[in-house]
C-alpha positions as semicolon CSV with decimal commas, in nm:
position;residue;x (nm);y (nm);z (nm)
1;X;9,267;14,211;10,492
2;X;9,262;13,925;10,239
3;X;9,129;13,572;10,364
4;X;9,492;13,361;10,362
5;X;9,468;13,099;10,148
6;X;9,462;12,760;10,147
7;X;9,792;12,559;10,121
8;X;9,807;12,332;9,812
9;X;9,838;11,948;9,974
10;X;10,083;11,764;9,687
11;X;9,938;11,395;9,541
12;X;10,065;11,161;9,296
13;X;9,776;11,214;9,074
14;X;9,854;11,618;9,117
15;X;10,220;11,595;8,992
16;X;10,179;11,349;8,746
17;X;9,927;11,591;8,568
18;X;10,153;11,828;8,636
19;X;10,434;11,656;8,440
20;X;10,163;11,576;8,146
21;X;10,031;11,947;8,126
22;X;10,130;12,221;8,342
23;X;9,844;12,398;8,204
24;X;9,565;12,122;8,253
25;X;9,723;12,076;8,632
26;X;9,689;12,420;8,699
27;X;9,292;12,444;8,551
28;X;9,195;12,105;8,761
29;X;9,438;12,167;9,138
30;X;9,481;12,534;9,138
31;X;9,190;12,750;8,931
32;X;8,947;12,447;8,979
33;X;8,790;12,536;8,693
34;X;8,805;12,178;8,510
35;X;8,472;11,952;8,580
36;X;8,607;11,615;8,706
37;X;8,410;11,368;8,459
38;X;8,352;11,037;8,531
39;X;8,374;10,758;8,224
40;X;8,153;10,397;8,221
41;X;8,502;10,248;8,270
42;X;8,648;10,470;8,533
43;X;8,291;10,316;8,699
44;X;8,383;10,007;8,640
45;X;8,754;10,016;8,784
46;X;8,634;10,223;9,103
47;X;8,349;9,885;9,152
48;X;8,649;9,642;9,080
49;X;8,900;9,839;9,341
50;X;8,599;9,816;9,620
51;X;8,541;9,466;9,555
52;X;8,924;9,394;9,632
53;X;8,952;9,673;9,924
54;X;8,652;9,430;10,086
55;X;8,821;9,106;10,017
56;X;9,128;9,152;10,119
57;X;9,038;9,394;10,417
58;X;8,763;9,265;10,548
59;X;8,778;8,879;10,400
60;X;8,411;9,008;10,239
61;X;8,308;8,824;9,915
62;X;8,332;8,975;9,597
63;X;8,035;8,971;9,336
64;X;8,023;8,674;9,122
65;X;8,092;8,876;8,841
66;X;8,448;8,941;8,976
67;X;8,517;8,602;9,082
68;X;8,788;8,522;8,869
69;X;9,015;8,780;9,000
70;X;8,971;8,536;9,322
71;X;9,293;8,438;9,300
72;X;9,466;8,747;9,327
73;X;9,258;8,865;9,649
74;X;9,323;8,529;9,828
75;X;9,736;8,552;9,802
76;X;9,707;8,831;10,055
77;X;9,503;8,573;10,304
78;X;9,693;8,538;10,648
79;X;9,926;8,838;10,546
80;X;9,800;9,075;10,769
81;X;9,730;9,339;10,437
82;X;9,569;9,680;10,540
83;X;9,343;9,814;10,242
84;X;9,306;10,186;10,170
85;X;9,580;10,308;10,398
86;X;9,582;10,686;10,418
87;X;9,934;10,830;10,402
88;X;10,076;11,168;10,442
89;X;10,430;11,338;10,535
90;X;10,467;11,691;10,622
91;X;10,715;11,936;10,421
92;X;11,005;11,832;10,617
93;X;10,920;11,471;10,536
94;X;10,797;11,375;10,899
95;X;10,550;11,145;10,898
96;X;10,158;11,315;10,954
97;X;9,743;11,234;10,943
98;X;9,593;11,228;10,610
99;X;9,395;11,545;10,660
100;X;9,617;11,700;10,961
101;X;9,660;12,078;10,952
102;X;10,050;12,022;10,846
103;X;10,002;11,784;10,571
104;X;10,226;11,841;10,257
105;X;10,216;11,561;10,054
106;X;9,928;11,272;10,064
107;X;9,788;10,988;9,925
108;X;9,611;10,613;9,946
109;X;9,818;10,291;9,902
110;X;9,562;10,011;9,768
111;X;9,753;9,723;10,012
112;X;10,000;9,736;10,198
113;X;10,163;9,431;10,368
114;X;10,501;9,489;10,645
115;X;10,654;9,139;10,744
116;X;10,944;9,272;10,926
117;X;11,156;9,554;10,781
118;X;11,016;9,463;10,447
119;X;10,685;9,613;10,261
120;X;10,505;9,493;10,014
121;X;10,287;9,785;9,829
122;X;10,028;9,602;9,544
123;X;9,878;9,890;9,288
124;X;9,552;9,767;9,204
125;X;9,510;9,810;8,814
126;X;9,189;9,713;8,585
127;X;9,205;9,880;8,283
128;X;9,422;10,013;8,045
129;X;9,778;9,898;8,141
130;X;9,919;10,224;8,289
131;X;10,240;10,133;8,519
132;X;10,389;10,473;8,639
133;X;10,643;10,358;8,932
134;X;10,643;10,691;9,011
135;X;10,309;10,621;9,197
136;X;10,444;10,370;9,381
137;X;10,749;10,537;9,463
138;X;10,545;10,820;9,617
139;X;10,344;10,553;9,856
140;X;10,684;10,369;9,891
141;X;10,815;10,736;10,044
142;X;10,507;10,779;10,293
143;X;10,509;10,450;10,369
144;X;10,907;10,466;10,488
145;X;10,820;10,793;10,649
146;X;10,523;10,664;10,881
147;X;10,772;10,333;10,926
148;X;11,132;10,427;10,949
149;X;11,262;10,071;11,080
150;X;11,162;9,944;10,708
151;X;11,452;9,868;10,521
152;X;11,280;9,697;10,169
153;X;10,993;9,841;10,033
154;X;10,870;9,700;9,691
155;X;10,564;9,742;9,464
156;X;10,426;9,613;9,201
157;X;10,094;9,686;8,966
């Protein structure tokens, strides 16, 4: 009997390789046969993304050498913004856990802030300027689909 194997959970960062290079999505999600490696910069972005997930989550200070982006952190004071939420929707588009057993599509917003029927979904960018709304329309769809009464969801980078 063969071992069955394991379903392929979709992501942003998945299908956007996907739509770069078939070939290069298939090596990295599929074969696995592509080394993941980390650059000085992609460092430096990850260290810039915690510093804001721990501001504006948990009203932590950032290091001084980030203190200029203080500005940007503090607008989401008194919002009620959740860092690092963990979406996920199931094939049929229902709304499911991150990791559950029936997830079919997944991924992190950075912020998210709900005021009503209206969300506000921030895409935390340090580097090069790379603005696919793609990305945000994926979070934008898990997002409606874990919170069905929204009627305005918008994004920015």
């Amino acid at each position: 009997m063969q071992p069955i194997a394991k379903p392929i959970v979709l992501t942003y960062t998945m299908l956007n390789t996907y739509l770069i290079c078939p070939h290069q999505c298939f090596r990295r999600y599929i074969k696995k046969d592509l080394v993941f490696k980390s650059t000085p910069e992609m460092e430096r972005g990850n260290q810039i993304h915690t510093a804001f997930e721990h501001r504006v989550g948990g009203r932590k200070p950032r290091p001084m050498d980030m203190a200029h982006w203080e500005p940007f952190a503090a607008a989401f004071d008194g919002l009620g913004a959740k860092t690092e939420v963990k979406l996920g929707i199931t094939r049929e588009g229902k709304p499911t856990g991150f990791f559950d057993a029936d997830v079919w599509f997944r991924g992190k917003a950075d912020v998210v802030v709900i005021h009503g029927t209206t969300a506000f979904l921030p895409d935390w960018k340090s580097g090069k300027r790379r603005e696919e709304p793609f990305e945000l329309e994926c979070q934008a769809m898990m997002l409606h689909a874990a919170n069905p009464y929204l009627t305005t969801i918008r994004g920015c980078y």
